[in-house]
N, C-alpha and C. Protein backbone atom coordinates (compact mmCIF):
# COMPACT_ATOMS: atom_id res chain seq x y z
N MET A 1 100.07 123.43 117.21
CA MET A 1 99.28 124.42 116.53
C MET A 1 99.23 125.68 117.40
N LEU A 2 99.14 126.81 116.74
CA LEU A 2 99.08 128.10 117.42
C LEU A 2 97.70 128.72 117.31
N VAL A 3 97.37 129.51 118.32
CA VAL A 3 96.14 130.29 118.32
C VAL A 3 96.56 131.75 118.43
N LYS A 4 96.15 132.55 117.48
CA LYS A 4 96.51 133.97 117.45
C LYS A 4 95.29 134.80 117.86
N LEU A 5 95.45 135.57 118.92
CA LEU A 5 94.39 136.46 119.40
C LEU A 5 94.80 137.88 119.03
N THR A 6 93.96 138.55 118.25
CA THR A 6 94.28 139.87 117.75
C THR A 6 93.25 140.88 118.23
N SER A 7 93.73 141.92 118.89
CA SER A 7 92.86 143.00 119.35
C SER A 7 92.61 143.96 118.20
N SER A 8 91.41 144.48 118.16
CA SER A 8 91.09 145.48 117.13
C SER A 8 91.79 146.80 117.42
N THR A 9 92.34 146.93 118.63
CA THR A 9 92.95 148.21 119.02
C THR A 9 94.37 148.10 119.57
N SER A 10 94.79 146.94 120.09
CA SER A 10 96.02 146.93 120.88
C SER A 10 96.98 145.77 120.71
N GLY A 11 97.13 145.20 119.57
CA GLY A 11 98.15 144.18 119.42
C GLY A 11 97.60 142.77 119.38
N GLU A 12 98.48 141.81 119.70
CA GLU A 12 98.09 140.41 119.63
C GLU A 12 98.86 139.56 120.63
N VAL A 13 98.31 138.38 120.87
CA VAL A 13 98.93 137.37 121.73
C VAL A 13 98.84 136.06 120.96
N ILE A 14 99.93 135.30 120.98
CA ILE A 14 99.94 133.99 120.32
C ILE A 14 100.18 132.93 121.38
N LEU A 15 99.33 131.90 121.38
CA LEU A 15 99.40 130.82 122.37
C LEU A 15 99.45 129.47 121.66
N PHE A 16 100.11 128.51 122.28
CA PHE A 16 99.97 127.14 121.81
C PHE A 16 98.53 126.71 122.07
N ALA A 17 97.98 125.91 121.18
CA ALA A 17 96.58 125.51 121.27
C ALA A 17 96.26 124.83 122.60
N GLU A 18 97.17 123.99 123.12
CA GLU A 18 96.90 123.29 124.37
C GLU A 18 96.74 124.27 125.53
N HIS A 19 97.47 125.37 125.51
CA HIS A 19 97.36 126.37 126.58
C HIS A 19 96.14 127.26 126.35
N ALA A 20 95.87 127.59 125.09
CA ALA A 20 94.68 128.37 124.78
C ALA A 20 93.43 127.59 125.18
N ARG A 21 93.44 126.27 124.96
CA ARG A 21 92.28 125.44 125.31
C ARG A 21 91.96 125.57 126.80
N ARG A 22 92.98 125.51 127.64
CA ARG A 22 92.76 125.63 129.09
C ARG A 22 92.15 126.99 129.43
N LEU A 23 92.69 128.04 128.84
CA LEU A 23 92.15 129.38 129.12
C LEU A 23 90.72 129.52 128.60
N PHE A 24 90.45 128.99 127.41
CA PHE A 24 89.11 129.09 126.84
C PHE A 24 88.11 128.29 127.66
N GLU A 25 88.52 127.17 128.21
CA GLU A 25 87.62 126.39 129.08
C GLU A 25 87.24 127.21 130.30
N ILE A 26 88.18 127.92 130.88
CA ILE A 26 87.90 128.80 132.01
C ILE A 26 86.91 129.88 131.60
N LEU A 27 87.08 130.38 130.39
CA LEU A 27 86.25 131.47 129.89
C LEU A 27 84.90 131.01 129.35
N GLY A 28 84.72 129.71 129.23
CA GLY A 28 83.46 129.20 128.70
C GLY A 28 83.31 129.39 127.20
N LYS A 29 84.44 129.48 126.50
CA LYS A 29 84.42 129.65 125.05
C LYS A 29 84.72 128.32 124.36
N ASP A 30 84.09 128.09 123.22
CA ASP A 30 84.39 126.91 122.42
C ASP A 30 85.74 127.11 121.73
N CYS A 31 86.48 126.04 121.58
CA CYS A 31 87.81 126.08 120.98
C CYS A 31 87.69 125.91 119.47
N THR A 32 87.05 126.85 118.84
CA THR A 32 86.84 126.83 117.40
C THR A 32 87.99 127.52 116.68
N ALA A 33 88.08 127.27 115.38
CA ALA A 33 89.17 127.85 114.60
C ALA A 33 89.12 129.38 114.58
N ARG A 34 87.93 129.94 114.72
CA ARG A 34 87.78 131.40 114.74
C ARG A 34 86.70 131.78 115.74
N GLY A 35 86.90 132.93 116.34
CA GLY A 35 85.90 133.42 117.28
C GLY A 35 86.21 134.83 117.72
N VAL A 36 85.39 135.33 118.64
CA VAL A 36 85.52 136.71 119.06
C VAL A 36 85.20 136.86 120.55
N PHE A 37 85.90 137.78 121.18
CA PHE A 37 85.52 138.31 122.49
C PHE A 37 85.03 139.72 122.21
N THR A 38 83.76 139.95 122.41
CA THR A 38 83.21 141.29 122.18
C THR A 38 83.57 142.21 123.34
N LEU A 39 83.42 143.48 123.12
CA LEU A 39 83.68 144.46 124.16
C LEU A 39 82.85 144.15 125.40
N GLU A 40 81.61 143.75 125.21
CA GLU A 40 80.71 143.45 126.33
C GLU A 40 81.15 142.21 127.11
N GLN A 41 81.82 141.28 126.46
CA GLN A 41 82.27 140.05 127.10
C GLN A 41 83.58 140.20 127.87
N LEU A 42 84.35 141.22 127.57
CA LEU A 42 85.69 141.36 128.15
C LEU A 42 85.71 141.48 129.68
N PRO A 43 84.84 142.29 130.31
CA PRO A 43 84.90 142.39 131.78
C PRO A 43 84.70 141.05 132.48
N ALA A 44 83.70 140.29 132.04
CA ALA A 44 83.44 138.99 132.66
C ALA A 44 84.58 138.01 132.38
N ALA A 45 85.13 138.07 131.18
CA ALA A 45 86.24 137.18 130.82
C ALA A 45 87.46 137.46 131.70
N MET A 46 87.79 138.72 131.88
CA MET A 46 88.93 139.08 132.74
C MET A 46 88.68 138.64 134.17
N ALA A 47 87.47 138.82 134.66
CA ALA A 47 87.14 138.43 136.03
C ALA A 47 87.29 136.92 136.21
N ARG A 48 86.84 136.14 135.23
CA ARG A 48 86.96 134.68 135.33
C ARG A 48 88.42 134.24 135.34
N LEU A 49 89.23 134.85 134.46
CA LEU A 49 90.65 134.49 134.44
C LEU A 49 91.34 134.86 135.75
N ARG A 50 91.05 136.05 136.25
CA ARG A 50 91.66 136.48 137.51
C ARG A 50 91.24 135.57 138.67
N ARG A 51 89.99 135.16 138.69
CA ARG A 51 89.50 134.26 139.75
C ARG A 51 90.21 132.91 139.66
N ALA A 52 90.36 132.38 138.46
CA ALA A 52 91.04 131.09 138.28
C ALA A 52 92.51 131.18 138.70
N VAL A 53 93.16 132.28 138.38
CA VAL A 53 94.56 132.48 138.78
C VAL A 53 94.66 132.57 140.30
N ALA A 54 93.75 133.32 140.91
CA ALA A 54 93.76 133.44 142.38
C ALA A 54 93.50 132.09 143.04
N ASP A 55 92.58 131.31 142.49
CA ASP A 55 92.29 129.98 143.03
C ASP A 55 93.51 129.07 142.94
N GLU A 56 94.22 129.14 141.81
CA GLU A 56 95.42 128.32 141.64
C GLU A 56 96.51 128.72 142.64
N LYS A 57 96.69 130.02 142.82
CA LYS A 57 97.70 130.49 143.79
C LYS A 57 97.35 130.02 145.20
N GLU A 58 96.08 130.11 145.55
CA GLU A 58 95.64 129.67 146.87
C GLU A 58 95.90 128.18 147.05
N ALA A 59 95.59 127.39 146.04
CA ALA A 59 95.80 125.94 146.11
C ALA A 59 97.29 125.63 146.21
N ALA A 60 98.13 126.39 145.52
CA ALA A 60 99.57 126.16 145.56
C ALA A 60 100.16 126.47 146.94
N THR A 61 99.62 127.47 147.61
CA THR A 61 100.12 127.79 148.95
C THR A 61 99.65 126.77 149.98
N ARG A 62 98.50 126.16 149.72
CA ARG A 62 97.97 125.13 150.61
C ARG A 62 98.69 123.81 150.43
N ALA A 63 99.08 123.49 149.22
CA ALA A 63 99.64 122.17 148.88
C ALA A 63 100.84 121.78 149.73
N PRO A 64 101.86 122.62 149.93
CA PRO A 64 102.99 122.18 150.76
C PRO A 64 102.59 121.85 152.20
N ALA A 65 101.64 122.55 152.73
CA ALA A 65 101.20 122.29 154.10
C ALA A 65 100.46 120.96 154.20
N GLU A 66 99.89 120.51 153.10
CA GLU A 66 99.13 119.27 153.10
C GLU A 66 100.01 118.04 152.87
N LEU A 67 101.28 118.23 152.46
CA LEU A 67 102.18 117.10 152.26
C LEU A 67 102.52 116.47 153.60
N PRO A 68 102.67 115.16 153.66
CA PRO A 68 103.05 114.51 154.92
C PRO A 68 104.43 115.00 155.37
N ALA A 69 104.60 115.07 156.66
CA ALA A 69 105.86 115.55 157.23
C ALA A 69 107.02 114.65 156.87
N ARG A 70 106.77 113.35 156.67
CA ARG A 70 107.84 112.40 156.39
C ARG A 70 107.90 112.02 154.91
N ALA A 71 107.77 113.00 154.03
CA ALA A 71 107.82 112.71 152.60
C ALA A 71 109.20 112.20 152.24
N ASP A 72 109.24 111.17 151.42
CA ASP A 72 110.55 110.63 151.03
C ASP A 72 111.19 111.51 149.96
N ARG A 73 112.42 111.24 149.63
CA ARG A 73 113.19 112.06 148.70
C ARG A 73 112.51 112.16 147.32
N GLU A 74 111.94 111.07 146.84
CA GLU A 74 111.30 111.07 145.53
C GLU A 74 110.12 112.04 145.49
N LYS A 75 109.31 112.06 146.54
CA LYS A 75 108.17 112.98 146.59
C LYS A 75 108.65 114.43 146.63
N ALA A 76 109.72 114.67 147.36
CA ALA A 76 110.27 116.03 147.44
C ALA A 76 110.77 116.48 146.07
N GLU A 77 111.42 115.56 145.34
CA GLU A 77 111.90 115.90 144.01
C GLU A 77 110.74 116.19 143.07
N ASP A 78 109.67 115.40 143.17
CA ASP A 78 108.49 115.65 142.34
C ASP A 78 107.90 117.02 142.65
N ALA A 79 107.86 117.39 143.91
CA ALA A 79 107.32 118.69 144.30
C ALA A 79 108.18 119.81 143.73
N ASN A 80 109.50 119.64 143.74
CA ASN A 80 110.39 120.65 143.17
C ASN A 80 110.19 120.78 141.67
N GLU A 81 109.97 119.68 140.97
CA GLU A 81 109.71 119.73 139.54
C GLU A 81 108.40 120.47 139.27
N HIS A 82 107.40 120.26 140.13
CA HIS A 82 106.12 120.95 139.97
C HIS A 82 106.30 122.45 140.12
N ASP A 83 107.17 122.87 141.01
CA ASP A 83 107.41 124.30 141.22
C ASP A 83 107.96 124.97 139.97
N LEU A 84 108.63 124.21 139.11
CA LEU A 84 109.21 124.76 137.90
C LEU A 84 108.20 124.88 136.76
N ALA A 85 107.04 124.31 136.92
CA ALA A 85 106.01 124.37 135.88
C ALA A 85 105.52 125.80 135.70
N VAL A 86 105.06 126.09 134.51
CA VAL A 86 104.50 127.40 134.22
C VAL A 86 103.10 127.46 134.81
N SER A 87 102.83 128.47 135.59
CA SER A 87 101.54 128.58 136.27
C SER A 87 100.46 129.13 135.34
N LEU A 88 99.24 128.94 135.75
CA LEU A 88 98.10 129.49 135.02
C LEU A 88 98.24 131.01 134.94
N GLY A 89 98.67 131.63 136.02
CA GLY A 89 98.83 133.08 136.03
C GLY A 89 99.82 133.57 134.98
N GLN A 90 100.91 132.82 134.82
CA GLN A 90 101.90 133.19 133.81
C GLN A 90 101.33 133.03 132.41
N ARG A 91 100.51 132.02 132.21
CA ARG A 91 99.91 131.81 130.89
C ARG A 91 98.80 132.84 130.62
N ALA A 92 98.04 133.18 131.64
CA ALA A 92 96.88 134.06 131.46
C ALA A 92 97.25 135.54 131.42
N HIS A 93 98.34 135.92 132.04
CA HIS A 93 98.70 137.34 132.19
C HIS A 93 98.73 138.10 130.85
N PRO A 94 99.39 137.59 129.81
CA PRO A 94 99.38 138.34 128.55
C PRO A 94 97.98 138.53 127.97
N LEU A 95 97.13 137.52 128.10
CA LEU A 95 95.77 137.63 127.59
C LEU A 95 94.96 138.63 128.42
N ILE A 96 95.13 138.60 129.73
CA ILE A 96 94.43 139.57 130.59
C ILE A 96 94.86 140.99 130.22
N GLN A 97 96.16 141.20 130.01
CA GLN A 97 96.64 142.54 129.63
C GLN A 97 96.04 142.98 128.30
N LEU A 98 96.01 142.06 127.32
CA LEU A 98 95.43 142.39 126.03
C LEU A 98 93.96 142.75 126.18
N MET A 99 93.24 141.99 127.01
CA MET A 99 91.83 142.26 127.24
C MET A 99 91.63 143.62 127.90
N GLU A 100 92.47 143.94 128.90
CA GLU A 100 92.35 145.23 129.58
C GLU A 100 92.54 146.39 128.60
N ARG A 101 93.62 146.32 127.82
CA ARG A 101 93.90 147.40 126.86
C ARG A 101 92.77 147.52 125.83
N THR A 102 92.30 146.39 125.36
CA THR A 102 91.24 146.39 124.36
C THR A 102 89.96 146.99 124.93
N GLN A 103 89.63 146.62 126.16
CA GLN A 103 88.43 147.18 126.79
C GLN A 103 88.57 148.68 126.97
N ASN A 104 89.72 149.12 127.45
CA ASN A 104 89.94 150.55 127.68
C ASN A 104 89.83 151.36 126.39
N GLU A 105 90.15 150.71 125.27
CA GLU A 105 90.12 151.40 123.99
C GLU A 105 88.84 151.12 123.20
N GLY A 106 87.89 150.38 123.82
CA GLY A 106 86.59 150.15 123.20
C GLY A 106 86.61 149.19 122.02
N GLY A 107 87.49 148.20 122.07
CA GLY A 107 87.62 147.28 120.94
C GLY A 107 87.09 145.88 121.22
N PHE A 108 87.55 144.93 120.42
CA PHE A 108 87.18 143.53 120.54
C PHE A 108 88.41 142.69 120.19
N ILE A 109 88.35 141.40 120.49
CA ILE A 109 89.47 140.50 120.22
C ILE A 109 88.97 139.34 119.36
N LEU A 110 89.65 139.12 118.25
CA LEU A 110 89.37 137.98 117.38
C LEU A 110 90.45 136.92 117.62
N TRP A 111 90.06 135.63 117.54
CA TRP A 111 91.09 134.60 117.55
C TRP A 111 90.98 133.76 116.30
N GLU A 112 92.14 133.19 115.94
CA GLU A 112 92.20 132.37 114.74
C GLU A 112 93.23 131.28 114.93
N ALA A 113 92.87 130.09 114.48
CA ALA A 113 93.77 128.94 114.50
C ALA A 113 93.58 128.19 113.18
N ALA A 114 94.48 127.28 112.90
CA ALA A 114 94.39 126.52 111.65
C ALA A 114 93.14 125.64 111.61
N ARG A 115 92.69 125.22 112.76
CA ARG A 115 91.47 124.38 112.87
C ARG A 115 90.97 124.45 114.30
N ASP A 116 89.84 123.83 114.57
CA ASP A 116 89.34 123.77 115.94
C ASP A 116 90.41 123.13 116.83
N PHE A 117 90.49 123.59 118.03
CA PHE A 117 91.48 123.06 118.95
C PHE A 117 90.78 122.66 120.20
């Protein structure tokens, strides 16, 4: 299922529901079929997303140092597969940009999905 976020002033972002759910949990929003980010909510929402992205980056830089020095080949392969995963920052960046543009233009963002997600 898809979640479509539409700015009243600056375009739209479409996310898979599973990825939107993670972002909405960070933002403290319910994963309802329809909702809104008001102009007043945008600064705090952007700050929360940026903080979560920064926390994830910090944890990712710490993780290799915390691995045992004698990791076997299987663990090393698992770590390499993890590196290929899409990061929170990559998922959040389009939404943060949409929020920034919308805030600068004095608008709001509506979201819509086929059902609650």
